[in-house]
PDB file of N, CA and C in Angstrom:
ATOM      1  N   UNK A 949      52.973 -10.790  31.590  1.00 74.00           N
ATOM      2  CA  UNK A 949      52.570  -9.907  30.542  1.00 74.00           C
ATOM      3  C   UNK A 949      52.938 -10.442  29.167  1.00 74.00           C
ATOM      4  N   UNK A 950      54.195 -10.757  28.987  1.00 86.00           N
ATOM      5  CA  UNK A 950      54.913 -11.078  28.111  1.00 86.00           C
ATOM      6  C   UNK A 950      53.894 -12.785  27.362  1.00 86.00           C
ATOM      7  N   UNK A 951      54.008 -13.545  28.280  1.00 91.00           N
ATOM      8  CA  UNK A 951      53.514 -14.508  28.333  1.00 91.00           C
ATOM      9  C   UNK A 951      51.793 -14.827  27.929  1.00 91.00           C
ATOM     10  N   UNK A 952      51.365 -13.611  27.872  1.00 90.00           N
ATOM     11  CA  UNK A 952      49.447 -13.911  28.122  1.00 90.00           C
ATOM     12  C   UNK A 952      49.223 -13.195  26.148  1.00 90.00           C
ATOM     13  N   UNK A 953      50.429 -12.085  25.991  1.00 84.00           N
ATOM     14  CA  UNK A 953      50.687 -11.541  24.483  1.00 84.00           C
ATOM     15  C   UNK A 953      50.682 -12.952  23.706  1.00 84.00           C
ATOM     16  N   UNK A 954      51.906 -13.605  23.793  1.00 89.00           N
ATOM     17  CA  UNK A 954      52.712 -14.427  23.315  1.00 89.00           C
ATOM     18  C   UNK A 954      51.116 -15.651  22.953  1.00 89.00           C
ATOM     19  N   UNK A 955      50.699 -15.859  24.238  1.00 91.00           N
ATOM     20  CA  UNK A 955      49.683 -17.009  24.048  1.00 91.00           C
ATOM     21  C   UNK A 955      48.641 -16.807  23.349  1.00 91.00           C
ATOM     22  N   UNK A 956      47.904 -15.066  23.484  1.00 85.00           N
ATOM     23  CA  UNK A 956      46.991 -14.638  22.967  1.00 85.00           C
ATOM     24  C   UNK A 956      47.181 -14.392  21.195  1.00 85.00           C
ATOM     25  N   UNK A 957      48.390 -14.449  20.993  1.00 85.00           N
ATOM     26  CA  UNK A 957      48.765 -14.099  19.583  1.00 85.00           C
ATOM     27  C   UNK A 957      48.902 -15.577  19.301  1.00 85.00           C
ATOM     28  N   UNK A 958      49.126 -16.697  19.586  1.00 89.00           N
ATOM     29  CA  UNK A 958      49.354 -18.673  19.329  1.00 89.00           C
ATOM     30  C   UNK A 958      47.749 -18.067  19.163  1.00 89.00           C
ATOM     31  N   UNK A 959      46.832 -18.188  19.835  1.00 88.00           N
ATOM     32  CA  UNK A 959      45.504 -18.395  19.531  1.00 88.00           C
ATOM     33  C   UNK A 959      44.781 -17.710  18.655  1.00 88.00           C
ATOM     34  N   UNK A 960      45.155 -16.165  18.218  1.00 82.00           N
ATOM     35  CA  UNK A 960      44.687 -16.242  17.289  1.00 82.00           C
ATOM     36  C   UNK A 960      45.007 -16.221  15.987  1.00 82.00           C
ATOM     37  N   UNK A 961      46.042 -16.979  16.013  1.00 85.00           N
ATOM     38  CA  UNK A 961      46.567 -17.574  14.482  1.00 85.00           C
ATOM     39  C   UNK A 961      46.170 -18.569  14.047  1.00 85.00           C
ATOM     40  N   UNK A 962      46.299 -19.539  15.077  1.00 88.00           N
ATOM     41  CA  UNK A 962      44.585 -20.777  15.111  1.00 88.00           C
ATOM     42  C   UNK A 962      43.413 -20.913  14.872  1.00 88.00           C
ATOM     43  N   UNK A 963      43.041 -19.300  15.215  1.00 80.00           N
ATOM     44  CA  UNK A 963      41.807 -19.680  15.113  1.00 80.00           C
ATOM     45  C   UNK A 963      41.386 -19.012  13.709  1.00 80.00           C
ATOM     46  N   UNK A 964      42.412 -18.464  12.957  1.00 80.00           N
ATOM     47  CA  UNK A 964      42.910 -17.532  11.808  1.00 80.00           C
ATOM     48  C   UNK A 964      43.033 -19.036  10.383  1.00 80.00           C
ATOM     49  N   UNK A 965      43.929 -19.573  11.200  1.00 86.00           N
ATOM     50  CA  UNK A 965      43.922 -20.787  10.252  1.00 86.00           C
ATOM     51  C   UNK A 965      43.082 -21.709  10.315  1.00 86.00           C
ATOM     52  N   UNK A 966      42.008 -22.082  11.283  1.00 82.00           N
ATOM     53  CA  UNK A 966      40.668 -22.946  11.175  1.00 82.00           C
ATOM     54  C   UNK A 966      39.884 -21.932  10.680  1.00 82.00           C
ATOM     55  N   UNK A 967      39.720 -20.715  10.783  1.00 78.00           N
ATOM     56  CA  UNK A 967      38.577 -20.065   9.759  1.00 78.00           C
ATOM     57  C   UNK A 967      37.765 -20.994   8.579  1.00 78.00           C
ATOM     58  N   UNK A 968      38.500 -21.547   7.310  1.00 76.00           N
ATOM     59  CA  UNK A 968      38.063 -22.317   6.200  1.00 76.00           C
ATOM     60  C   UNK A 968      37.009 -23.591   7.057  1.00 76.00           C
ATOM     61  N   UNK A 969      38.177 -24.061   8.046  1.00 78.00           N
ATOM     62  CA  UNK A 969      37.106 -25.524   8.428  1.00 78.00           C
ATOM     63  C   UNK A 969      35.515 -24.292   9.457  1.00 78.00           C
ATOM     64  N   UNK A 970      35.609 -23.726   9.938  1.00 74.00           N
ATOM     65  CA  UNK A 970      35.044 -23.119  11.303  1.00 74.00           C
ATOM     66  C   UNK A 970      33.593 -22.698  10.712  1.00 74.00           C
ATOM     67  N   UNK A 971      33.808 -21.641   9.696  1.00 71.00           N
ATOM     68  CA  UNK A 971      32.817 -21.049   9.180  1.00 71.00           C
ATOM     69  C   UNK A 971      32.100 -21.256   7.750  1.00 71.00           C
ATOM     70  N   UNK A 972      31.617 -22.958   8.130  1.00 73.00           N
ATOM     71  CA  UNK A 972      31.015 -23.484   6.615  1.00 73.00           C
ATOM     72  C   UNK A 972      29.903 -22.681   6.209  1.00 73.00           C
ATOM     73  N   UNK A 973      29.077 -21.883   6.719  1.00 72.00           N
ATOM     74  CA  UNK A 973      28.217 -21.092   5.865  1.00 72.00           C
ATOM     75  C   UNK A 973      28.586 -20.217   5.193  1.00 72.00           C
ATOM     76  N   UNK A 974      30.066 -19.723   4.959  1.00 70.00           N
ATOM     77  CA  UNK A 974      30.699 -19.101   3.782  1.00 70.00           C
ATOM     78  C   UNK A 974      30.782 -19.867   2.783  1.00 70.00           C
ATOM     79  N   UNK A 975      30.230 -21.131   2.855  1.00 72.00           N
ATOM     80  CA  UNK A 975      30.698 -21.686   1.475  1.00 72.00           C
ATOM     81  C   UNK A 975      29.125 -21.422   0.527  1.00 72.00           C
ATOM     82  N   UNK A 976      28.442 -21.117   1.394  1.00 75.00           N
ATOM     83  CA  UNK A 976      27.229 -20.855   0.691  1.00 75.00           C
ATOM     84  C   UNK A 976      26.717 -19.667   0.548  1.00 75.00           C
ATOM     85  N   UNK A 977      27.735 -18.459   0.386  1.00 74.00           N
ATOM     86  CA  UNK A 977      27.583 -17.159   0.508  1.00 74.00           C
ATOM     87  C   UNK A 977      27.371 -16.168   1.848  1.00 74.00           C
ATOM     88  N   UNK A 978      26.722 -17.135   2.708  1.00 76.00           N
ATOM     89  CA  UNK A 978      26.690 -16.153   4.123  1.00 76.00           C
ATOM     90  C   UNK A 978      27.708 -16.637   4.720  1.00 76.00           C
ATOM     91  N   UNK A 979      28.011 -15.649   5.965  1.00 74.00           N
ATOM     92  CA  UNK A 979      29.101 -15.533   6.680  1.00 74.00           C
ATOM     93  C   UNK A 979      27.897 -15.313   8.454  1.00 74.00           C
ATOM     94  N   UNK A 980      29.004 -16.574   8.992  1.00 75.00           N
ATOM     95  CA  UNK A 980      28.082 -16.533  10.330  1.00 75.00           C
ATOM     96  C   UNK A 980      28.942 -15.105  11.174  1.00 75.00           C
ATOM     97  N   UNK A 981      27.859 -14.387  12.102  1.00 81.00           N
ATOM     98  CA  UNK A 981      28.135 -13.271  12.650  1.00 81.00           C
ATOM     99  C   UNK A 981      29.037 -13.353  13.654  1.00 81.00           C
ATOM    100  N   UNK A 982      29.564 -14.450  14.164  1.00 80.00           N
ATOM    101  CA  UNK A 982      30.276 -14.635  15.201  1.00 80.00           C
ATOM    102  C   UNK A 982      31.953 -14.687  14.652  1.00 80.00           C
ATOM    103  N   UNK A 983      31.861 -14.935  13.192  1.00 76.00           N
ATOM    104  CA  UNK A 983      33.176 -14.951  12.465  1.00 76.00           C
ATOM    105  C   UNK A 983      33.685 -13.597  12.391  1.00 76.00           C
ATOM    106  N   UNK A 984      32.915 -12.417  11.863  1.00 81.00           N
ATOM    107  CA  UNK A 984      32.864 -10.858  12.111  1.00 81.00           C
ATOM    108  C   UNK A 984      32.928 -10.590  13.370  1.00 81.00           C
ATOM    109  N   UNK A 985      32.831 -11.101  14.522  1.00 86.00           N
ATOM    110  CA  UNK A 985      32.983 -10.516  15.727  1.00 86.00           C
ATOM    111  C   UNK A 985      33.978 -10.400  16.140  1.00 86.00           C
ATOM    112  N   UNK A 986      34.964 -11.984  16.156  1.00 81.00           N
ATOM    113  CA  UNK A 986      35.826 -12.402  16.363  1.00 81.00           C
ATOM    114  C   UNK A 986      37.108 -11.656  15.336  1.00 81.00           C
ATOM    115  N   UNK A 987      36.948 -11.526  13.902  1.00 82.00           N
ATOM    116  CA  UNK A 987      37.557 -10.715  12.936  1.00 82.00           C
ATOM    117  C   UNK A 987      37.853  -9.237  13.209  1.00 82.00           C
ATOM    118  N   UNK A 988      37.094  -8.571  13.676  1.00 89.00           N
ATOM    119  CA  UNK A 988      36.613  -7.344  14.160  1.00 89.00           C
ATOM    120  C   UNK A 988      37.482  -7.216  15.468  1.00 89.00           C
ATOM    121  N   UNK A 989      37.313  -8.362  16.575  1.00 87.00           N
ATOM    122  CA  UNK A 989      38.210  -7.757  17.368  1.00 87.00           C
ATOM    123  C   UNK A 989      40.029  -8.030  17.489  1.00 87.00           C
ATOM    124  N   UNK A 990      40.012  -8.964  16.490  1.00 82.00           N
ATOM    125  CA  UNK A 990      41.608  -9.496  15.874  1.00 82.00           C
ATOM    126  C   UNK A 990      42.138  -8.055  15.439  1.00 82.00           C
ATOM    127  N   UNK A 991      41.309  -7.423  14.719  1.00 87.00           N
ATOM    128  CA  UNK A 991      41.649  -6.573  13.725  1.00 87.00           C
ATOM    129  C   UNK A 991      42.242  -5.686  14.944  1.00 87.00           C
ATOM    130  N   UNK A 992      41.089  -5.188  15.698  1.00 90.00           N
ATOM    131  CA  UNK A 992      41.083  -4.282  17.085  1.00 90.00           C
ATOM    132  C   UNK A 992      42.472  -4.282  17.981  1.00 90.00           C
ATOM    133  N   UNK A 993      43.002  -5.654  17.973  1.00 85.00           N
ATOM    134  CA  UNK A 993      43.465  -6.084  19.004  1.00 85.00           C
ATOM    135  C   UNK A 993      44.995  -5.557  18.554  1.00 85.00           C
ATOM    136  N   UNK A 994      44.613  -6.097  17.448  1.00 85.00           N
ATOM    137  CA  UNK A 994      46.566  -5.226  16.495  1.00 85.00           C
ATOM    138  C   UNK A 994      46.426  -3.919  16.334  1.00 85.00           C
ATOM    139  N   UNK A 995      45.622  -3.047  16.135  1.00 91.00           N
ATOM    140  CA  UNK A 995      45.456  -1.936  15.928  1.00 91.00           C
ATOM    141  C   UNK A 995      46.183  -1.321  17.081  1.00 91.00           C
ATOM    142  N   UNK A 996      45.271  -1.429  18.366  1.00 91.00           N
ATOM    143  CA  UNK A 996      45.479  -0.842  19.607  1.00 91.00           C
ATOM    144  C   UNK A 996      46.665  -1.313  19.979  1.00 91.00           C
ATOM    145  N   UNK A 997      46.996  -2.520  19.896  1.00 87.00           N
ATOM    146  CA  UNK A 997      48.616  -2.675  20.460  1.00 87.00           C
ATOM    147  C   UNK A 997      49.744  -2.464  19.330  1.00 87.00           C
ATOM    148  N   UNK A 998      49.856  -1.763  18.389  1.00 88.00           N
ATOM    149  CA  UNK A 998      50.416  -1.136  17.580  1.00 88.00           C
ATOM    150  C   UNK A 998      50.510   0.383  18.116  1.00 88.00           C
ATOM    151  N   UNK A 999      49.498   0.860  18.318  1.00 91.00           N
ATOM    152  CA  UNK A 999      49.752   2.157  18.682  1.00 91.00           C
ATOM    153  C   UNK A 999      50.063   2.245  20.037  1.00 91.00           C
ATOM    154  N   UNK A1000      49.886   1.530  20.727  1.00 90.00           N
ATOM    155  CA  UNK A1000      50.371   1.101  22.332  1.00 90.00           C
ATOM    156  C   UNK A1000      51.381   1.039  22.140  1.00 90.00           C
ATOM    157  N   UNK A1001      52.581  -0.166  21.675  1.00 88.00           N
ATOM    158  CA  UNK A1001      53.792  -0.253  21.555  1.00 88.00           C
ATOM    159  C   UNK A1001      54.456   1.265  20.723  1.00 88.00           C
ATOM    160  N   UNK A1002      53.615   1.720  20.276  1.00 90.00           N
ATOM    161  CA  UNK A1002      54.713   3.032  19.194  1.00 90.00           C
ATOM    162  C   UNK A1002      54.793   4.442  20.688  1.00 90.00           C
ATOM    163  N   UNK A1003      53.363   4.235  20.945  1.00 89.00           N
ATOM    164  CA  UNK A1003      53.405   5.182  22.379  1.00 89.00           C
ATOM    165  C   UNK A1003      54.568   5.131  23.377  1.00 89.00           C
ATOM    166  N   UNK A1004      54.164   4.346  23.725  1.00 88.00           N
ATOM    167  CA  UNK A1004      55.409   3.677  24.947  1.00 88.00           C
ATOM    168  C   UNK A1004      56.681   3.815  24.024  1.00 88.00           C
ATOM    169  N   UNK A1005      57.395   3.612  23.211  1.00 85.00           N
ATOM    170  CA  UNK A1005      58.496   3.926  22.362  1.00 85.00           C
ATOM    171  C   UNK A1005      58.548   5.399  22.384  1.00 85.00           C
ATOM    172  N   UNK A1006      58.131   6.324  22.223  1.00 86.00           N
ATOM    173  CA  UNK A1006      58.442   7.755  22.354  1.00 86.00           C
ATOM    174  C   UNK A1006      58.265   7.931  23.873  1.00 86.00           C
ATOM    175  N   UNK A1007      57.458   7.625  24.722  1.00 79.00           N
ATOM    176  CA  UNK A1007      57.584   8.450  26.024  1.00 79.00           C
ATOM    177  C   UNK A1007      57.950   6.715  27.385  1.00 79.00           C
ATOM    178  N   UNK A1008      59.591   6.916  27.012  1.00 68.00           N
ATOM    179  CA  UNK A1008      59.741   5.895  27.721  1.00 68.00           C
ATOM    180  C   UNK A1008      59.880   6.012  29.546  1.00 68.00           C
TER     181      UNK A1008
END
């Protein structure tokens, strides 16, 4: 469990910090849709395990 968090959070800090090289059609004003997908579920992914971890903290 511990281990698949740990790896899944290495990857997407990677793929957080290749963003600039990854998604060259931002340099020309568009943004490819697969960058928003991926953004979207980063965003998702902290959200829900934020309120996951605060859950589990009150009803241990």
């Amino acid at each position: 469990g511990e281990l698949v968090a740990v790896g899944l959070s290495g990857l997407a800090g990677a793929v957080l910090f290749l963003v600039p090289w990854l998604d060259r059609p931002a340099r020309a004003g568009r943004s490819h849709w697969l960058v928003w997908v991926f953004g979207l579920l980063g965003v998702g992914y902290v959200v829900v395990m934020t309120v996951y971890a605060l859950w589990i903290g009150r009803h241990p």
